[in-house]
Each structure stands twice: as structure tokens, then as C-alpha cells.
PDB file of C-alpha atoms in Angstrom:
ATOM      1  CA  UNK T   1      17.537 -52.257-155.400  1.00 88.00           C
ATOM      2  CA  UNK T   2      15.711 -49.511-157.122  1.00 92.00           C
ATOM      3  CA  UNK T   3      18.669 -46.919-156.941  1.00 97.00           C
ATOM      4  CA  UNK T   4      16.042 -44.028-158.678  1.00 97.00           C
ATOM      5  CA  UNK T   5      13.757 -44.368-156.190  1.00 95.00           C
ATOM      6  CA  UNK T   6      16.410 -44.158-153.071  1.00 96.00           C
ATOM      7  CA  UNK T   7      17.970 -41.114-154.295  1.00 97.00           C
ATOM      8  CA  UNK T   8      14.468 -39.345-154.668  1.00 96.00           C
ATOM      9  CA  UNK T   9      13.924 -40.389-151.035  1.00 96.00           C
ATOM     10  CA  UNK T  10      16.792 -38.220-150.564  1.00 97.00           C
ATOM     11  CA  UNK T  11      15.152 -34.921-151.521  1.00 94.00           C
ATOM     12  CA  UNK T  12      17.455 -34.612-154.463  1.00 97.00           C
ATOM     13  CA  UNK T  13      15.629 -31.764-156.410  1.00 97.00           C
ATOM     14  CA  UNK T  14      15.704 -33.239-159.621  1.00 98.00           C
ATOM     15  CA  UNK T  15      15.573 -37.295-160.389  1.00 98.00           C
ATOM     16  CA  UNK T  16      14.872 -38.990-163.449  1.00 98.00           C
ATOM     17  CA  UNK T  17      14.823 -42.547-164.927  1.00 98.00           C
ATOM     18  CA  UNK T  18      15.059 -43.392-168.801  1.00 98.00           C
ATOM     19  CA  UNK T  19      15.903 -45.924-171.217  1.00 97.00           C
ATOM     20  CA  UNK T  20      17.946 -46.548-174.525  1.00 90.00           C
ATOM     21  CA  UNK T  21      15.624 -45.794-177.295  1.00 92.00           C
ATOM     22  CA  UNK T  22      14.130 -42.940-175.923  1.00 95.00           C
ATOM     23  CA  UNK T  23      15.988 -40.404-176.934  1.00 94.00           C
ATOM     24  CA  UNK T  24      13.998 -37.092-176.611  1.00 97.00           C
ATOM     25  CA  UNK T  25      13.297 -38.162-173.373  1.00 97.00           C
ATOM     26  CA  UNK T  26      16.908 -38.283-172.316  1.00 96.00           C
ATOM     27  CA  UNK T  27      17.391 -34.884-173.579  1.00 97.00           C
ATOM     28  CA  UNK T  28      14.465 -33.221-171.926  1.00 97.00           C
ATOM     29  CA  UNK T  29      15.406 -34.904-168.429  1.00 98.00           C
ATOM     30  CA  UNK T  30      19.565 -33.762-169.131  1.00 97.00           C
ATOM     31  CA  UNK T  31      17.749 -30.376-169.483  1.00 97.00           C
ATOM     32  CA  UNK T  32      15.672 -30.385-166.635  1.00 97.00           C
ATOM     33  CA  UNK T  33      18.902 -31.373-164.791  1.00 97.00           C
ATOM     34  CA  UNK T  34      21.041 -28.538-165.646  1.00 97.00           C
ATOM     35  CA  UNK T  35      17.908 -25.866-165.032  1.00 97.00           C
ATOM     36  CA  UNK T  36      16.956 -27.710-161.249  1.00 94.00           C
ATOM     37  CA  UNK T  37      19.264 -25.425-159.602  1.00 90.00           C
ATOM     38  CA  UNK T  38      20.315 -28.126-157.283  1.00 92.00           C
ATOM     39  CA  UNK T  39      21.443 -31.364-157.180  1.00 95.00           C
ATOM     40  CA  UNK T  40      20.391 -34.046-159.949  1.00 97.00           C
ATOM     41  CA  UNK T  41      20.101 -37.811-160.441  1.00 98.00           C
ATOM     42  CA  UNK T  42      19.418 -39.369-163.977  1.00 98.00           C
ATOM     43  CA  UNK T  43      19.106 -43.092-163.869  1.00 98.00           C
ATOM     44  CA  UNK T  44      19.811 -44.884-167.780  1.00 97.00           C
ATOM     45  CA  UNK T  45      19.181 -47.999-168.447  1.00 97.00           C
ATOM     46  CA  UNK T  46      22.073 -48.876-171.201  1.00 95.00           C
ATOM     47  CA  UNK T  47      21.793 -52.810-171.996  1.00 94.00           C
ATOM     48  CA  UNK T  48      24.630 -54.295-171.894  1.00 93.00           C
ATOM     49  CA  UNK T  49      25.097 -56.964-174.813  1.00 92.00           C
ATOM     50  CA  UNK T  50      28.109 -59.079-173.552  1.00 92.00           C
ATOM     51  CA  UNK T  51      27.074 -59.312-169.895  1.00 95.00           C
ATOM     52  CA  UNK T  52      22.979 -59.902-170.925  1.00 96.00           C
ATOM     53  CA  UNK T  53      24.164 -62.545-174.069  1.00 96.00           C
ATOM     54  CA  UNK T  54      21.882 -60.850-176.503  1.00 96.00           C
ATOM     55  CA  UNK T  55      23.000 -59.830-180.145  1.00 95.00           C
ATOM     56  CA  UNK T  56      24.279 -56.386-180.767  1.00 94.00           C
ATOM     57  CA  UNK T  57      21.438 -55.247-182.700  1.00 95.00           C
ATOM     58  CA  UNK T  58      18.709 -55.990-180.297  1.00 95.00           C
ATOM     59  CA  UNK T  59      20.417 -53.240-178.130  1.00 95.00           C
ATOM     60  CA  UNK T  60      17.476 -50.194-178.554  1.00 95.00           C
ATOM     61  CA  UNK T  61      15.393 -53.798-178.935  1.00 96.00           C
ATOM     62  CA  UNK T  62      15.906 -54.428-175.077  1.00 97.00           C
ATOM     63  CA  UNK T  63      16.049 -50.811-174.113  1.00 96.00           C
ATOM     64  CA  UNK T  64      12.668 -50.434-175.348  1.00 97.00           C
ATOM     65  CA  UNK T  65      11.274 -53.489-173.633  1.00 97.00           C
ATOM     66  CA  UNK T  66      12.374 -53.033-170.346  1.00 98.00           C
ATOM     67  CA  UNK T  67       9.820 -49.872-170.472  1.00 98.00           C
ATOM     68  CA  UNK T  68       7.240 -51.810-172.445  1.00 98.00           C
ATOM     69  CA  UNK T  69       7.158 -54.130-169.742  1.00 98.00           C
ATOM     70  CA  UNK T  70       7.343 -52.042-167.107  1.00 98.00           C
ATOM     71  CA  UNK T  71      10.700 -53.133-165.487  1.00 98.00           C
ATOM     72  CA  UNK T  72      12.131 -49.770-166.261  1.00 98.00           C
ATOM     73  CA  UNK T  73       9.117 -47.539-166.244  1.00 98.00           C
ATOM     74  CA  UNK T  74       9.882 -43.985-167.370  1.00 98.00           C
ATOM     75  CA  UNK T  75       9.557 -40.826-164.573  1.00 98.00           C
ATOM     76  CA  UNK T  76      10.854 -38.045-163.504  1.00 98.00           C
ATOM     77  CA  UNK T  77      11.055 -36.442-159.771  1.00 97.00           C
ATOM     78  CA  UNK T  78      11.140 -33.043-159.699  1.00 96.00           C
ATOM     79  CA  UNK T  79      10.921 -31.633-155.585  1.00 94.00           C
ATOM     80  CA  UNK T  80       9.353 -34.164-154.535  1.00 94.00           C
ATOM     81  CA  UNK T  81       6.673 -34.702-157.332  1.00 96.00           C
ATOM     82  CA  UNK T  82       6.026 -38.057-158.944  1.00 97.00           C
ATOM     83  CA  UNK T  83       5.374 -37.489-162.898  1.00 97.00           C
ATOM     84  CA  UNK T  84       4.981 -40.854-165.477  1.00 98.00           C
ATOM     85  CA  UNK T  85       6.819 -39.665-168.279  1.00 97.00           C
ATOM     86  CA  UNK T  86       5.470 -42.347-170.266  1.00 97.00           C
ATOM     87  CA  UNK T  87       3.065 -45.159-170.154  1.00 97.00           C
ATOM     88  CA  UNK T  88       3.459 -48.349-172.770  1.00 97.00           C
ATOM     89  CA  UNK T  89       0.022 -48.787-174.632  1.00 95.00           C
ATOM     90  CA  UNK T  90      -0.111 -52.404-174.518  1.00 95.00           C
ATOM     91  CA  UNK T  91       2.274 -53.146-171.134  1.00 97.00           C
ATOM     92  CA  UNK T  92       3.750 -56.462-172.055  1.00 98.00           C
ATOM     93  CA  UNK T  93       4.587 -59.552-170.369  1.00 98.00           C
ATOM     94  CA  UNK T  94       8.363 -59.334-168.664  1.00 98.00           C
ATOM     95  CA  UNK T  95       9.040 -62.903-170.193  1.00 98.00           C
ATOM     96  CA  UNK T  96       9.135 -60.984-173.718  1.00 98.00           C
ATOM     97  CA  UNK T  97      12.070 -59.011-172.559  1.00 98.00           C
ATOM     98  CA  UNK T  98      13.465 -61.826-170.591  1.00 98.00           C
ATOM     99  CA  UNK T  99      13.804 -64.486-173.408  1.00 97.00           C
ATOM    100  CA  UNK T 100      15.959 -62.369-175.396  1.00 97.00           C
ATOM    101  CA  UNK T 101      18.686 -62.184-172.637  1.00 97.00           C
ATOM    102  CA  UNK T 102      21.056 -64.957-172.466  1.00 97.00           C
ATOM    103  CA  UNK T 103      21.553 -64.312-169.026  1.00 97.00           C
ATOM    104  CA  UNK T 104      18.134 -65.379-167.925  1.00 98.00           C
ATOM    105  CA  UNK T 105      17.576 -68.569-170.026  1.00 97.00           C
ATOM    106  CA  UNK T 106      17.528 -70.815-167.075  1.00 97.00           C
ATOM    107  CA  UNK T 107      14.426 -69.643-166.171  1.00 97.00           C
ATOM    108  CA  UNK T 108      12.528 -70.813-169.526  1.00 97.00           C
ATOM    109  CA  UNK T 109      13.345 -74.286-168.334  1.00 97.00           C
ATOM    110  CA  UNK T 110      10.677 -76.527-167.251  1.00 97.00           C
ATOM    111  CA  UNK T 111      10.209 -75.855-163.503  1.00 96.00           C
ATOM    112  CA  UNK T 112      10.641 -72.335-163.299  1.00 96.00           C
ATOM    113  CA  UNK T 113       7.126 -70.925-164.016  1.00 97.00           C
ATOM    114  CA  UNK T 114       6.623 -70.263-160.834  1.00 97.00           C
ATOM    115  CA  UNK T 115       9.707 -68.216-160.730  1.00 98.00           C
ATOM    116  CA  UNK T 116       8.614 -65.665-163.783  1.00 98.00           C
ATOM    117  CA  UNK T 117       5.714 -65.507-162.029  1.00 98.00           C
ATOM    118  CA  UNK T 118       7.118 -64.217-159.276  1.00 98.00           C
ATOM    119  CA  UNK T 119       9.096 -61.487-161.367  1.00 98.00           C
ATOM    120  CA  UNK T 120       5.639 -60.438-163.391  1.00 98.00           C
ATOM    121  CA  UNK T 121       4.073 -59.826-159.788  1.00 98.00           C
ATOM    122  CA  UNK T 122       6.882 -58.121-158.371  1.00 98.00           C
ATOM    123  CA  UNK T 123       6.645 -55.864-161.816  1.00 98.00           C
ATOM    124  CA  UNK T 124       3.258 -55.189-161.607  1.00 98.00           C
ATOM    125  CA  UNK T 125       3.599 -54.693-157.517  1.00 98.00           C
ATOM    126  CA  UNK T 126       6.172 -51.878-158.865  1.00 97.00           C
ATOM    127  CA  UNK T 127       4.352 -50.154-161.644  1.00 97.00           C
ATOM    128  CA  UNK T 128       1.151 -50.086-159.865  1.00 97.00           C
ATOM    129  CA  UNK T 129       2.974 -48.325-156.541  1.00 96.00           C
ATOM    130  CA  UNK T 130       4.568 -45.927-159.333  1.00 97.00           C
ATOM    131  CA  UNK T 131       1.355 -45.000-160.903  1.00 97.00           C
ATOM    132  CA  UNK T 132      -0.206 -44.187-157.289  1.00 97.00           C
ATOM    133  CA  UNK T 133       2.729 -41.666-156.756  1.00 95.00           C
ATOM    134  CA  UNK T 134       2.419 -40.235-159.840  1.00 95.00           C
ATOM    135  CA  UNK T 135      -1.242 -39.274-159.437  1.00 90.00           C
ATOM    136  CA  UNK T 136      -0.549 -38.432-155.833  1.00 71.00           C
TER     137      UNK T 136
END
């Protein structure tokens, strides 16, 4: 479940998602946090190398991927107010940050195309509803 995106449902004043990797980011969003005068919600995604079977230094690797791909886009809420903190350049397939998790290598195996296809729709399905808040 996207847990971001049910807490800004909540009218939390201030929400934010962010990654591993993107440092400044965090930072700005920890500061928006303590200066919202309310409540606050910042969602990190922290890879986790033991449960995800991926080699320690991939960690910022994977961090930066999920965004890249768009399974962990990048956003703040503030009152209500979508904003796309930051958009990859070249968004890239999810397989590429799939394949370097352990965790999901059952799904390179023959017969499961139709299964990452599934996850690449429900991706885009997600960063295309994202984007049309954002703008909104």
C-alpha cells in the first residue's frame, strides 16, 4: 500500500517521500518538516541489503533506482499541494532495479514476463496519476 499517499489523504500538513542517495533532498524535506507548524510525515526508502539479497555496496545503487524507475518517485505534500520534487531524465525500466534484488529473481524465470509486465504498468499507472496531481 502506498503509505505516503494515505497519510496525505489525511490532511497531514506536511508529507514527503525520498530515497537513499538523495541526500539534499532529505534535508530540505526534514526542514520543511520542522517549519510546517503541524503535523509531518516523511516517507524513506532505506534498502535493505539482507532482506532484498543484494550486495552491500549497491545500497545508494538501489536507492537511486527505485526513483529512476519510478517505483519510489520523489514529492512532497505540503497542505494539500502535490509538488514532483524530482523527475528521472531517462525513467527506466523497473526490471533494471528488480534484477539486482535477490528477492525478486523468480520472476526473471521463463514464464513470468507477463508478471513484470504487470509491475511496469502498475508503475507507470502510478507515476502518471502522480504527475496529474502534481500539475493539478
Amino acid at each position: 500500500k502506498d503509505l505516503t499517499a494515505i497519510i496525505a489523504a489525511h490532511n497531514v500538513p506536511y508529507v514527503a517521500q525520498t530515497a537513499l542517495g538523495f541526500h539534499n533532498d532529505l534535508i530540505s524535506k526534514v526542514q520543511s518538516a520542522l517549519a510546517c507548524g503541524g503535523a509531518s510525515f516523511i516517507n524513506v526508502l532505506q534498502p535493505c541489503r539482507l532482506g532484498w539479497a543484494y550486495p552491500p555496496e549497491e545500497t545508494v545503487r538501489i536507492g537511486k533506482l527505485a526513483v529512476d524507475t519510478c517505483v519510489w518517485p520523489i514529492y512532497e505534500v505540503k497542505n494539500g499541494e502535490y509538488k514532483l520534487n524530482y523527475k528521472p531524465k531517462e525513467k527506466k525500466p523497473v526490471t533494471e532495479w528488480l534484477k539486482l534484488q535477490g528477492r525478486f529473481k523468480h520472476l526473471f524465470k521463463p514464464g513470468s514476463e507477463s508478471v513484470l509486465q504487470q509491475i511496469q504498468e502498475d508503475v507507470d499507472k502510478n507515476w502518471d496519476k502522480l504527475l496529474a496531481m502534481c500539475k493539478s
